[in-house]
Coordinates of C-alpha atoms and ligand atoms in Angstrom, one line a residue:
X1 CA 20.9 4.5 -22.9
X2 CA 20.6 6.7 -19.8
X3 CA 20.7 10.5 -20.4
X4 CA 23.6 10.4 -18.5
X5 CA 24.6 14.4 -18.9
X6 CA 21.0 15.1 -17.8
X7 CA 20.9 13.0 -14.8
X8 CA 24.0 13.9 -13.8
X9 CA 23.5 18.1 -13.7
X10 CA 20.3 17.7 -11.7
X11 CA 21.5 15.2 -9.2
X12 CA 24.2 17.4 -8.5
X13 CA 21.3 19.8 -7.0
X14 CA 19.9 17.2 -4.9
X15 CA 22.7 15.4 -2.9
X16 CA 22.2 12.5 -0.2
X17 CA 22.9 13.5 3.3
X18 CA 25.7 11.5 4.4
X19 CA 24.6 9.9 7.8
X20 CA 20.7 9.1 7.1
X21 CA 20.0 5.2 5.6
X22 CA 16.3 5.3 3.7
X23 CA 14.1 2.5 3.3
X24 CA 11.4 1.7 1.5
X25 CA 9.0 0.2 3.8
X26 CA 4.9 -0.4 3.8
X27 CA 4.4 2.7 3.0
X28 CA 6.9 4.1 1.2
X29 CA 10.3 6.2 1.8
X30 CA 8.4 8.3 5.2
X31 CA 10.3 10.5 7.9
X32 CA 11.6 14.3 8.1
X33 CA 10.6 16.5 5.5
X34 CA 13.4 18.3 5.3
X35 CA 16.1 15.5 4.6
X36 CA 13.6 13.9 1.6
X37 CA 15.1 16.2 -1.0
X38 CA 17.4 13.7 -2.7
X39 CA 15.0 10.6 -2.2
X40 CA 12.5 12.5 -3.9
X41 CA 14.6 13.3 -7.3
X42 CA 15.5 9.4 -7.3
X43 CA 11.7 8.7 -7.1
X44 CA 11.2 10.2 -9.6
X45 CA 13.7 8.8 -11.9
X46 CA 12.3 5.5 -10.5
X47 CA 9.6 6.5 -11.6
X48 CA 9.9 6.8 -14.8
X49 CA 11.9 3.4 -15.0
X50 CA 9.4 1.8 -13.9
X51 CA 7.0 3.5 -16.7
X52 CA 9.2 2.3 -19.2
X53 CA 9.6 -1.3 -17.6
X54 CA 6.1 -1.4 -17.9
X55 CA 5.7 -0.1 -21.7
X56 CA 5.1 3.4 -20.9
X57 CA 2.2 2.9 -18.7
X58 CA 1.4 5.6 -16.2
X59 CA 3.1 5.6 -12.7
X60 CA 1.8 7.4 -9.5
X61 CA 3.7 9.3 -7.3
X62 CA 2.1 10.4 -3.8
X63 CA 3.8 12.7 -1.5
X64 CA 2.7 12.0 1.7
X65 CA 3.3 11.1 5.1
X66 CA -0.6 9.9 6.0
X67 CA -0.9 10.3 9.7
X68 CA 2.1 11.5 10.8
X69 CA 3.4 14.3 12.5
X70 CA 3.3 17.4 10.0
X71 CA 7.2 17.8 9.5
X72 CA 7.7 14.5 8.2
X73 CA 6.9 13.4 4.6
X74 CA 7.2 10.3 2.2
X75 CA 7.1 9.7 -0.7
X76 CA 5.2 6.1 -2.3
X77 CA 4.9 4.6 -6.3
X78 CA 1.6 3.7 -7.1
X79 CA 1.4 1.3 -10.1
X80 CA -0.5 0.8 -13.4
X81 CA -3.7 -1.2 -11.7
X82 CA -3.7 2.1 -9.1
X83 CA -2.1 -0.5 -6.6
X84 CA 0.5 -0.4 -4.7
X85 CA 4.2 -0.8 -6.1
X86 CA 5.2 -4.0 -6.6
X87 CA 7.0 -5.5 -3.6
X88 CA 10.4 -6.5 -5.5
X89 CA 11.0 -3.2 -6.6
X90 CA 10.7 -1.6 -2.9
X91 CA 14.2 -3.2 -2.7
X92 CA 14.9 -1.0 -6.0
X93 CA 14.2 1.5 -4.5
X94 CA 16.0 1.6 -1.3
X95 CA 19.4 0.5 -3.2
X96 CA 18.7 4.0 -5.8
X97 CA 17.9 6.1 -2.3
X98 CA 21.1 5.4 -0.7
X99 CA 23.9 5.6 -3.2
X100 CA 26.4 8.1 -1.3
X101 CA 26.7 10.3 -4.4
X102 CA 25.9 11.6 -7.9
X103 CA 28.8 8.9 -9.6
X104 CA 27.6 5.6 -7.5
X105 CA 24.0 6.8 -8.5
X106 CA 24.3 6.4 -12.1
X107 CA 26.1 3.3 -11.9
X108 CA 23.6 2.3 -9.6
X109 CA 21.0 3.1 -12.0
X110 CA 22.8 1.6 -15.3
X111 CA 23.4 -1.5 -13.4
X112 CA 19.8 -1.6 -12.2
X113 CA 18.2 -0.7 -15.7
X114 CA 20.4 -3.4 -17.6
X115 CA 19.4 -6.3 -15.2
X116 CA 15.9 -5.3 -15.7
X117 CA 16.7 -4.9 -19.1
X118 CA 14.2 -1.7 -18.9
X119 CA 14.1 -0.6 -23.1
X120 CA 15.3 3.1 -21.9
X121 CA 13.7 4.0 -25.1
X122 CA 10.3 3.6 -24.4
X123 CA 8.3 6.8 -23.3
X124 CA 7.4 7.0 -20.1
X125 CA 4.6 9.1 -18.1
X126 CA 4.1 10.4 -14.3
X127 CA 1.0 11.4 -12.4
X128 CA 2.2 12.8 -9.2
X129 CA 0.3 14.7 -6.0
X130 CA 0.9 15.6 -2.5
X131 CA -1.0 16.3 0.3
X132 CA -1.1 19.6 2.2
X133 CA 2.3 19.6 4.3
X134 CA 4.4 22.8 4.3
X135 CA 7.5 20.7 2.8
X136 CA 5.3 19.3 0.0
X137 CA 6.0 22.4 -2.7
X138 CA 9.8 21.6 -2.5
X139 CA 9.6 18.2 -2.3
X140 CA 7.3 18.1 -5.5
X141 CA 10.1 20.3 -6.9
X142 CA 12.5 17.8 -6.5
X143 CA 10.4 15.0 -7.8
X144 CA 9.9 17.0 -10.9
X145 CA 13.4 17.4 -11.6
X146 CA 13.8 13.5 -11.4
X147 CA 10.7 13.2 -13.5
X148 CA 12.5 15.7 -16.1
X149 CA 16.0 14.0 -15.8
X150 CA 14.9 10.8 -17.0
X151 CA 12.8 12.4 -20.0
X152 CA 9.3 11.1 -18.7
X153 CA 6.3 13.3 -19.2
X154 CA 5.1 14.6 -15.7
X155 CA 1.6 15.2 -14.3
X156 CA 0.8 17.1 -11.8
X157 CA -2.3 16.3 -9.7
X158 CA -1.8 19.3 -7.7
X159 CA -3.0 19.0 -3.9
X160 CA -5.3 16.2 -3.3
X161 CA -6.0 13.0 -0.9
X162 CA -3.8 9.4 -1.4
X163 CA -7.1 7.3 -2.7
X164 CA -7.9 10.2 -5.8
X165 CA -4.3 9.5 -7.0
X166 CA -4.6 5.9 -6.8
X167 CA -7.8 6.2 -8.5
X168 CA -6.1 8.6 -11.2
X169 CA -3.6 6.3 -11.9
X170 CA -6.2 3.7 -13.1
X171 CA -8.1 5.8 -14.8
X172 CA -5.3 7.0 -17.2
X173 CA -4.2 3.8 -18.0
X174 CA -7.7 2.4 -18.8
X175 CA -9.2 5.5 -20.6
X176 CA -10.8 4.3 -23.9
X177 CA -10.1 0.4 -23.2
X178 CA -13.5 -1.7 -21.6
X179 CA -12.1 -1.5 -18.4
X180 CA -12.6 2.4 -18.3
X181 CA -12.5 3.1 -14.6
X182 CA -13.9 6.5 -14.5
X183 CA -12.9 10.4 -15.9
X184 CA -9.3 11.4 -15.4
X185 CA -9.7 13.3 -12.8
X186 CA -10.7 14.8 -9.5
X187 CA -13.9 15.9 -10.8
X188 CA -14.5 12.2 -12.0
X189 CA -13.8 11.2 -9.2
X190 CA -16.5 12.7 -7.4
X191 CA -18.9 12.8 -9.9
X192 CA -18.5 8.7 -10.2
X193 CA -18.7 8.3 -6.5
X194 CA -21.9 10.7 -6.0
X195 CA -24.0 9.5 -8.5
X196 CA -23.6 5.8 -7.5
X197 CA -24.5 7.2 -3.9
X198 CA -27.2 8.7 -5.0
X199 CA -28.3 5.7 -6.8
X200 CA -28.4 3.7 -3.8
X201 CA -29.7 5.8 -1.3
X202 CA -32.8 7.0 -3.8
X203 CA -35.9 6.3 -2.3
X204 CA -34.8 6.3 1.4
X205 CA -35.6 8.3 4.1
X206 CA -33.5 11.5 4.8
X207 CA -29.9 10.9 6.1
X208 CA -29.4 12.8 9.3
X209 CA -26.1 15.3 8.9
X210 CA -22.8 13.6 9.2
X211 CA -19.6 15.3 10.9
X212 CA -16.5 14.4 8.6
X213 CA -13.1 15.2 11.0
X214 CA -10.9 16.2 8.2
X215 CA -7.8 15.8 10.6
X216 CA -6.8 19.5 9.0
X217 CA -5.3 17.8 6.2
X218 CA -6.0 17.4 2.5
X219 CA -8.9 15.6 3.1
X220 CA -10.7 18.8 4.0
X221 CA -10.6 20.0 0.4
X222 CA -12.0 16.6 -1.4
X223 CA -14.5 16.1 1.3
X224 CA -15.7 20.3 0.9
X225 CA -16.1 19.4 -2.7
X226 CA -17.8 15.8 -2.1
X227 CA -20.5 17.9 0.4
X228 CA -21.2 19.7 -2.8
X229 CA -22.1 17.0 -5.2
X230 CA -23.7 15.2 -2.2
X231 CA -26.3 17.9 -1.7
X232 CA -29.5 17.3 0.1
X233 CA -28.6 13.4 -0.4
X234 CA -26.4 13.4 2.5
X235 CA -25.4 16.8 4.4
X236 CA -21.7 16.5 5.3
X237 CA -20.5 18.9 7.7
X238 CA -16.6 19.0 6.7
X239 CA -14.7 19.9 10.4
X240 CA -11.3 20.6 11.3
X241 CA -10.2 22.1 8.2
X242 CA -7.9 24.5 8.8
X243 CA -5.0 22.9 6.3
X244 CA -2.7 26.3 7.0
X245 CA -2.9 26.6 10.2
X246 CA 0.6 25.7 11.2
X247 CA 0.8 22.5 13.3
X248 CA -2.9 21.8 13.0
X249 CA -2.3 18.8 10.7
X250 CA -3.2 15.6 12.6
X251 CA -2.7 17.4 15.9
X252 CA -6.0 15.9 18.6
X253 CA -7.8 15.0 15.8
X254 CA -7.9 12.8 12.9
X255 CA -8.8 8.6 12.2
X256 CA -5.0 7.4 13.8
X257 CA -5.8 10.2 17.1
X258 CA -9.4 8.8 17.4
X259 CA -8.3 5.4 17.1
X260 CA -5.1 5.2 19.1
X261 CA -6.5 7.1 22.0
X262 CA -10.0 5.5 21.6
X263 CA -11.3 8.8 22.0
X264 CA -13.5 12.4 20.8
X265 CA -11.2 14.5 18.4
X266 CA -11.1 18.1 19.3
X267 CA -14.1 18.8 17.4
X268 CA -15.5 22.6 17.2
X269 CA -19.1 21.5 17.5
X270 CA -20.2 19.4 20.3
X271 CA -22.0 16.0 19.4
X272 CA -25.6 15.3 20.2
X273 CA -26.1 11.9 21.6
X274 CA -26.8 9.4 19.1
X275 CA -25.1 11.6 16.5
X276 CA -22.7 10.0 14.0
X277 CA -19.6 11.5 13.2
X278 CA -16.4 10.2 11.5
X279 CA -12.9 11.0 11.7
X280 CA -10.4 10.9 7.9
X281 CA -6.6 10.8 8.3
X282 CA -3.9 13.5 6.8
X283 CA -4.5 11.9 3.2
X284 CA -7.8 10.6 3.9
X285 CA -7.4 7.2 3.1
X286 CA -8.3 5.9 7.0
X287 CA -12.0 6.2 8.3
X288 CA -13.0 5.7 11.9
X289 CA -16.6 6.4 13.0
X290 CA -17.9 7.1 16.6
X291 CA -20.7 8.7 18.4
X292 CA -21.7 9.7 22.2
X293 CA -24.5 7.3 23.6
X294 CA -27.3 9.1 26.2
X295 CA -24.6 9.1 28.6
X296 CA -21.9 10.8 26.6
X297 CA -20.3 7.7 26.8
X298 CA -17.6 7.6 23.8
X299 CA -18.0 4.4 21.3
X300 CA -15.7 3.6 18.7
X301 CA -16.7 2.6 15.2
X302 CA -13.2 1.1 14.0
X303 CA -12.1 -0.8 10.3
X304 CA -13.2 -4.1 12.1
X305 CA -17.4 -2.6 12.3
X306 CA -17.1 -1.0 8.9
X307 CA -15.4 -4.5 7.4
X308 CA -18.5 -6.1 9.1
X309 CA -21.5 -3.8 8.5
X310 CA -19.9 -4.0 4.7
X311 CA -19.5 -7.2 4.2
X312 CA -22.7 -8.4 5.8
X313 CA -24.8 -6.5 3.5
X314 CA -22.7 -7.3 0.8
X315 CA -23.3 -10.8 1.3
X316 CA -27.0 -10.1 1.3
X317 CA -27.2 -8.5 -1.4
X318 CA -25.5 -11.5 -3.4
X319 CA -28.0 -13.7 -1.7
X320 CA -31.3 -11.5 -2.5
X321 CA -29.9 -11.2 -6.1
X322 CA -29.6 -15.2 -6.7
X323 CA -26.0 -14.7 -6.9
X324 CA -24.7 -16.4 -3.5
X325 CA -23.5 -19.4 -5.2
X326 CA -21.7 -17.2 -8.1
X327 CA -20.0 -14.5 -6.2
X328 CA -18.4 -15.6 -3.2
X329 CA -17.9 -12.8 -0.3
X330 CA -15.0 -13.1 1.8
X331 CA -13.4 -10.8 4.6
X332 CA -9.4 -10.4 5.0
X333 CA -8.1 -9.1 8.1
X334 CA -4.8 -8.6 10.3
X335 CA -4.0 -9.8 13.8
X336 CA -4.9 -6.4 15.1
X337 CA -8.8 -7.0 14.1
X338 CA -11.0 -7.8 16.8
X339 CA -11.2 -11.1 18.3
X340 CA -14.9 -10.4 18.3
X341 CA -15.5 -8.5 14.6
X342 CA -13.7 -11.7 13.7
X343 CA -15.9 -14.2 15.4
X344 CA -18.8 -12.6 14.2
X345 CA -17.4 -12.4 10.4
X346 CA -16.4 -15.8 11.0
X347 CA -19.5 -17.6 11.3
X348 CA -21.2 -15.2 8.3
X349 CA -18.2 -15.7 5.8
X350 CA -14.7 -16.9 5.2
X351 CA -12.1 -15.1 7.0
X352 CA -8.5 -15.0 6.3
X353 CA -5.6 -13.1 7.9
X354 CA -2.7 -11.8 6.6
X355 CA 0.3 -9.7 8.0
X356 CA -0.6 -5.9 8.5
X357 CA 0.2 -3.7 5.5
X358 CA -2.4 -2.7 2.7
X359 CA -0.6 -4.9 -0.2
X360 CA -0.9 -7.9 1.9
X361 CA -4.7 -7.7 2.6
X362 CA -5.0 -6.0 -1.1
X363 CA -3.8 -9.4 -2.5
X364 CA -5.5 -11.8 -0.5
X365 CA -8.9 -10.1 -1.1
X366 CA -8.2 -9.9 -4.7
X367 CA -8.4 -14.3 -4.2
X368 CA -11.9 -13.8 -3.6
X369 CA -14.9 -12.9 -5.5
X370 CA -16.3 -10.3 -3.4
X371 CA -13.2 -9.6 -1.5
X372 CA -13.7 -7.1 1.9
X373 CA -10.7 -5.9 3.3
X374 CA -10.3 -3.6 6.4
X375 CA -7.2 -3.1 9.0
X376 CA -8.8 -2.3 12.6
X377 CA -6.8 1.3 12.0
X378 CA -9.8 2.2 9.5
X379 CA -7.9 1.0 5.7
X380 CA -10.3 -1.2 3.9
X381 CA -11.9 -1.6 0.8
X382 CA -13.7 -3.8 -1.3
X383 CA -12.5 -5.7 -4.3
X384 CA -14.5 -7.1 -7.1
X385 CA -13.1 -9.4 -9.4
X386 CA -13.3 -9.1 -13.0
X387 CA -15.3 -12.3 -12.9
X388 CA -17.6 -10.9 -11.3
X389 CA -17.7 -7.7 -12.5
X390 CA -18.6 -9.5 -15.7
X391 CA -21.3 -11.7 -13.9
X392 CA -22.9 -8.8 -12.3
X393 CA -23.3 -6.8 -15.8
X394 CA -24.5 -9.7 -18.1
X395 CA -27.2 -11.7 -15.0
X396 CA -30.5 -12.1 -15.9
X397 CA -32.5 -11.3 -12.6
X398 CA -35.8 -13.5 -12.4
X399 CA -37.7 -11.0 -10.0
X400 CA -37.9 -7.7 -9.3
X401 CA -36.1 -8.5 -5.8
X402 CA -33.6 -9.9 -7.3
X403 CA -33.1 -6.8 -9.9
X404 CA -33.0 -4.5 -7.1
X405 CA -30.4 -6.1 -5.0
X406 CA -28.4 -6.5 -8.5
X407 CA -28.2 -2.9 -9.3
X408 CA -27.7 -2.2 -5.7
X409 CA -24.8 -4.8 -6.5
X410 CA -23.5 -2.7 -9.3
X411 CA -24.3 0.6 -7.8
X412 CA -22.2 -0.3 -5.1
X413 CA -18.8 -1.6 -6.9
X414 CA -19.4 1.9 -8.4
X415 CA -19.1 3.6 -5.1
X416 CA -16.1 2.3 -3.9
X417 CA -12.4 2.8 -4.5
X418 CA -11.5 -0.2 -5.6
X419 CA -7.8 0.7 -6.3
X420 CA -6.8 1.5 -2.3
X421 CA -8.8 2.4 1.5
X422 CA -10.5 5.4 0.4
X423 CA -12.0 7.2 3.5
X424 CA -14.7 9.3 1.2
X425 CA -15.6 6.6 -0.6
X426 CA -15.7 4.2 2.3
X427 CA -17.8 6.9 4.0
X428 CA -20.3 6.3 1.7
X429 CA -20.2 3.0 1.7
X430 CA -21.7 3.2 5.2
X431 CA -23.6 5.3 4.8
X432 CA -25.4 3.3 2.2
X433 CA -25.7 0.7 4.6
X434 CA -26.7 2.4 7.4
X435 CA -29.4 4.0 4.8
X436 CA -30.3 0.7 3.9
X437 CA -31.2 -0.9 7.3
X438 CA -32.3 2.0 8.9
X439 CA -29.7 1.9 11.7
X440 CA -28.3 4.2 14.0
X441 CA -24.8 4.4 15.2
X442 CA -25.6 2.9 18.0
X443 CA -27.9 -0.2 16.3
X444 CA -24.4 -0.7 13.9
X445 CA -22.2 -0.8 17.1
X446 CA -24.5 -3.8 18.4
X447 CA -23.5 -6.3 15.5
X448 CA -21.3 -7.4 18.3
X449 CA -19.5 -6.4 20.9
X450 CA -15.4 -5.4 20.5
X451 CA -13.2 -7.1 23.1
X452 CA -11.1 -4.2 25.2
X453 CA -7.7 -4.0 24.0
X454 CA -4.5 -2.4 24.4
X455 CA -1.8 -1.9 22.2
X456 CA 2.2 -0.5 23.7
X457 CA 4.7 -0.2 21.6
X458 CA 8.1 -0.8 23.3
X459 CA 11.7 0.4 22.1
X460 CA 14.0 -2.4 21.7
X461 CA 17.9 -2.6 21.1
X462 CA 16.9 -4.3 17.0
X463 CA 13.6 -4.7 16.3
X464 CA 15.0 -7.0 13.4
X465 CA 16.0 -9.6 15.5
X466 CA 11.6 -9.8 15.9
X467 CA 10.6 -12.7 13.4
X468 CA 6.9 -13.8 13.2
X469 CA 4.7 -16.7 11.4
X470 CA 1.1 -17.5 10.8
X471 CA 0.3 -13.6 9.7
X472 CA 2.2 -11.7 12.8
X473 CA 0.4 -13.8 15.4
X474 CA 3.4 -16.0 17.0
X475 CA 6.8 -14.7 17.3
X476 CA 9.7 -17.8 16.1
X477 CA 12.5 -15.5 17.4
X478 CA 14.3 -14.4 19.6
X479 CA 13.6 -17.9 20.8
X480 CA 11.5 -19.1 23.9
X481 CA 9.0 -16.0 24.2
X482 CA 6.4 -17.0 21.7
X483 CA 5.7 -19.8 25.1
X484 CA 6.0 -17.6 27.9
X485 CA 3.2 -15.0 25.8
X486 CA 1.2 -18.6 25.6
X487 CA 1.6 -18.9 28.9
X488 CA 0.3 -15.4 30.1
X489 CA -2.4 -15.5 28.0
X490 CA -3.7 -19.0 29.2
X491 CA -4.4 -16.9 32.1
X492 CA -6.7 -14.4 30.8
X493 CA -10.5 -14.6 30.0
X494 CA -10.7 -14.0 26.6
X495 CA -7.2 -13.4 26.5
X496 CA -4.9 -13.3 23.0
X497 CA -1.9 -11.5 22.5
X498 CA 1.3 -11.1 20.0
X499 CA 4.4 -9.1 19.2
X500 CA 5.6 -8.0 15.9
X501 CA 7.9 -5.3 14.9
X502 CA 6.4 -2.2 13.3
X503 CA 7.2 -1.8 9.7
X504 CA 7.3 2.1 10.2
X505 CA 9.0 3.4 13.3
X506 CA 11.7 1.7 15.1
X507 CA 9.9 -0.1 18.0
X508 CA 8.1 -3.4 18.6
X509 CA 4.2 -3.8 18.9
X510 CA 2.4 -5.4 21.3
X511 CA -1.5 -6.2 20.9
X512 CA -3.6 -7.5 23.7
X513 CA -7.0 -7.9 24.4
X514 CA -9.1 -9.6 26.9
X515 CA -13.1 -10.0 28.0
X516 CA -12.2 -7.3 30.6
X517 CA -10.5 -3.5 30.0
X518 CA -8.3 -4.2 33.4
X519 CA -6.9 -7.7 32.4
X520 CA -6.5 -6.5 28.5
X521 CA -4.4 -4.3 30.4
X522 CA -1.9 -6.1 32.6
X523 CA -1.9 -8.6 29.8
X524 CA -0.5 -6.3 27.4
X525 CA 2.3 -4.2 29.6
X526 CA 3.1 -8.0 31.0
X527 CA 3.8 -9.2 27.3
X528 CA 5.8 -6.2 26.8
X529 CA 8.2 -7.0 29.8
X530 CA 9.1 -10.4 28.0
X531 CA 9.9 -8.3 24.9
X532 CA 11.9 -5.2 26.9
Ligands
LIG601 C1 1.5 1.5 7.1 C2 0.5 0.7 6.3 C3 -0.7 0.4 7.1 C4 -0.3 -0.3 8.4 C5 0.8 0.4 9.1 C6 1.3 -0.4 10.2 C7 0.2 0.9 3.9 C8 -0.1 1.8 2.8 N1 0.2 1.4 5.1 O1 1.0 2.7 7.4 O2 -1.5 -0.4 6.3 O3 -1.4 -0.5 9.2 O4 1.8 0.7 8.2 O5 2.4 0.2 10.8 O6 0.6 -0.3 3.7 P1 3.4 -0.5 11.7 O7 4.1 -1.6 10.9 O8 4.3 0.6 12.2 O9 2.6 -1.1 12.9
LIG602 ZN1 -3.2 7.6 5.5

């Protein structure tokens, strides 16, 4: 049974506020720091419950709030796989976060573990981290007191980025099995990632110096300890690191700064032209790259180009290594991608979109052999199944070629964070490319050419009343608007447009683009007046 007595004292110590309502959206319970306290003890009692539901396997816990502001927080579960929680326990989760008081909590709780008939006797084990925020310490207080009230056995990952937890969490619960995914730890981590690096890039020509915006968050720390395991292979210059500085985090800077405003971070070094540089988000698992032309033009290397350098060479690889008609590449993407990363992908490889949100696209690329997933905002990854995981290590190449592009294969399912977007490890994904076919920034901005675009968000009485079909693209209510956006985009070269409420804030999106900057313009703010 529940220890009720146990539960009881502690939650006493971390009572709800009265007037705020928490949800558990995309990414998890996120907004002020300072009003988190109770969410964060039920976490971690949720936490726990979950560990038991799933035979005492090990549960993640990151305390984060990603790009946002620096006084807000969140708080998301990671499960056993290093995925994302499973969606029908996000409702769990909201229903434990806003019981009114210690009393309705535990009944809440009993009634919850008894329909889930969760054995309350198995163990139960935590790995929990947080990211660099000045309400993190207190807030990884609280979870700890959750995490002691329901008797599970706590971790603490100390300070570190979103994708090493999620990675964490898979290596723990596949230590000594065949599916070991690497060394329990940070150190793993980055040991795993740079020797496959260094594996692929051997024998290349020297990688010019990267920038790496570190968006003053916790990503500054992982990517100062990457540079060092990197070495002479590929110089990283870490940048905007300053993770005390108060109000630094995210401020100007950062992959959501770079690619909302489509512009330079503050950056304390000024970029030669041609130079590559990248930007990370607070928990570095977003990655945007850019660089000045001759002119000091700005361009924009966004998820959409890294989904399609990636997956391009990925899909060559397969085909130099006799394994096209085995391993079958595809790309997932949102509505927000591109219209022309996805007509390029498109006529390489199968495309599928999916609404935003990292479990849809994590799931649908999971369908595929090779699956390449990327949201425009710089989240992507690549997934390999375990078919072909298992094709890759047993294939019997009949040429040298062909046992080159294998291990590059290999190598490369090595590099990457399989488990969530990982900015670091994505990072060297490109750079492996880039490596590989000797291209510049600007040769790798040239695999075609984005369509200008505009997104405005717009405040609305209740965003709820926004429904949407066919992955976010058409709105079905309120009724009649979907055909007026139809009609305003008949109008436009190039033109596409659509409206969906955000899952995080409480506004509605709209996306346009169009062949010309000016019409992807007026196209967007005129959507927006249908929706105001
Ligand atoms: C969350 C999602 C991100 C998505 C964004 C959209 C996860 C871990 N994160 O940050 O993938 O792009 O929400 O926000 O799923 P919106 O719904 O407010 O537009
Ligand atoms: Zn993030």
């Amino acid at each position: 049974s529940l220890p009720v007595d146990a539960i009881r004292s502690l939650a006493d110590q971390h009572p709800k506020p009265s007037h705020i309502h928490f949800q558990y959206g995309t990414a998890g319970f996120r907004t002020k720091g300072e009003i988190l306290d109770s969410v964060m003890f039920r976490v971690g009692i949720l936490a726990g419950l979950r560990s038991k539901k799933l035979d005492g396997k090990t549960i993640g816990v990151m305390v984060t709030a990603s790009h946002n502001p620096e006084p807000d927080n969140g708080v998301k579960l990671v499960d056993p796989r290093g995925e994302m929680l499973e969606t029908s326990w996000e409702a769990h989760a909201t229903a434990l976060a806003n019981a009114k008081n210690t009393d309705e909590f535990l009944a809440a709780l009993d009634t919850f573990a008894t329909t889930l008939k969760i054995d309350l006797s198995k163990p139960a084990k935590v790995v929990y981290a947080r990211d660099t925020r000045p309400s993190g310490p207190a807030l990884v207080a609280a979870l700890e007191d959750g995490i002691a009230a329901i008797g599970a056995e706590g971790r603490d990952a100390g300070i570190t980025t979103t994708p090493v937890l999620h990675y964490l969490v898979r290596a723990i619960n596949t230590k000594g099995t065949k599916d070991e995914y690497g060394e329990d730890s940070e150190e793993g981590y980055l040991r795993k990632l740079s020797a496959a690096f260094k594996k692929l890039v051997a024998g290349k020509s020297v990688i010019p110096p990267l920038v790496v915006d570190c968006a003053n968050g916790v990503g500054a720390k992982v990517a100062n300890e990457l540079a060092e395991y990197l070495g002479d292979k590929l110089r990283l210059i870490p940048v905007n690191t300053s993770t005390t500085t108060p109000g630094a985090l995210n401020n100007a800077c950062g992959a959501d700064f770079v690619k909302t405003q489509q512009k330079l971070p503050s950056l304390p070094i000024e970029l030669k032209p041609g130079q590559r540089a990248c930007s990370l988000d607070g928990d570095a698992d977003r990655l945007i790259y850019y660089y000045l032309d001759d002119r000091g033009q700005f361009h924009m290397l966004d998820g959409d180009k890294i989904a399609a350098l990636s997956a391009a060479f990925i899909g060559e690889l397969t085909k130099a290594a006799g394994l096209d008609s085995k391993i079958r590449v595809g790309i997932v993407q949102t509505a927000y991608a591109n219209g022309g990363s996805t007509k390029y992908l498109s006529e390489r490889l199968p495309v599928k979109c999916v609404p935003t949100g990292v479990k849809h696209l994590h799931h649908a690329a999971e369908k595929f052999d090779v699956g390449v997933y990327f949201e425009a905002n710089g989240h992507g990854t690549v997934l390999f199944s375990p078919q072909s995981q298992e094709i890759l290590s047993t294939y019997q190449p009949s040429t040298p070629a062909q046992s080159t592009a294998l291990n590059h294969l290999i190598n490369f399912a090595e590099v990457i964070n399989q488990t969530v977007g990982d900015a670091l490890s994505d990072m060297l994904m490109v750079e492996t490319v880039l490596a590989h076919k000797s291209y510049s920034g600007e040769e790798w901005d040239s695999l075609y050419v984005d369509l200008p675009n505009r997104l405005v968000k717009v405040v609305v009485a209740d965003r709820n009343v926004f429904k949407t079909e066919d992955a976010e693209r058409r709105l079905i209510n309120p009724p009649g608007i979907q055909a007026k956006i139809d009609d305003l985009v008949h109008r436009y070269e190039g033109g596409r447009a659509f409206v969906r409420p955000s899952g995080t804030e409480d506004v509605v999106r709209v996306y346009a683009e169009a062949t010309v900057r000016t019409q992807a313009d007026e196209l967007a703010y005129r959507v927006a007046g249908l929706v105001y």
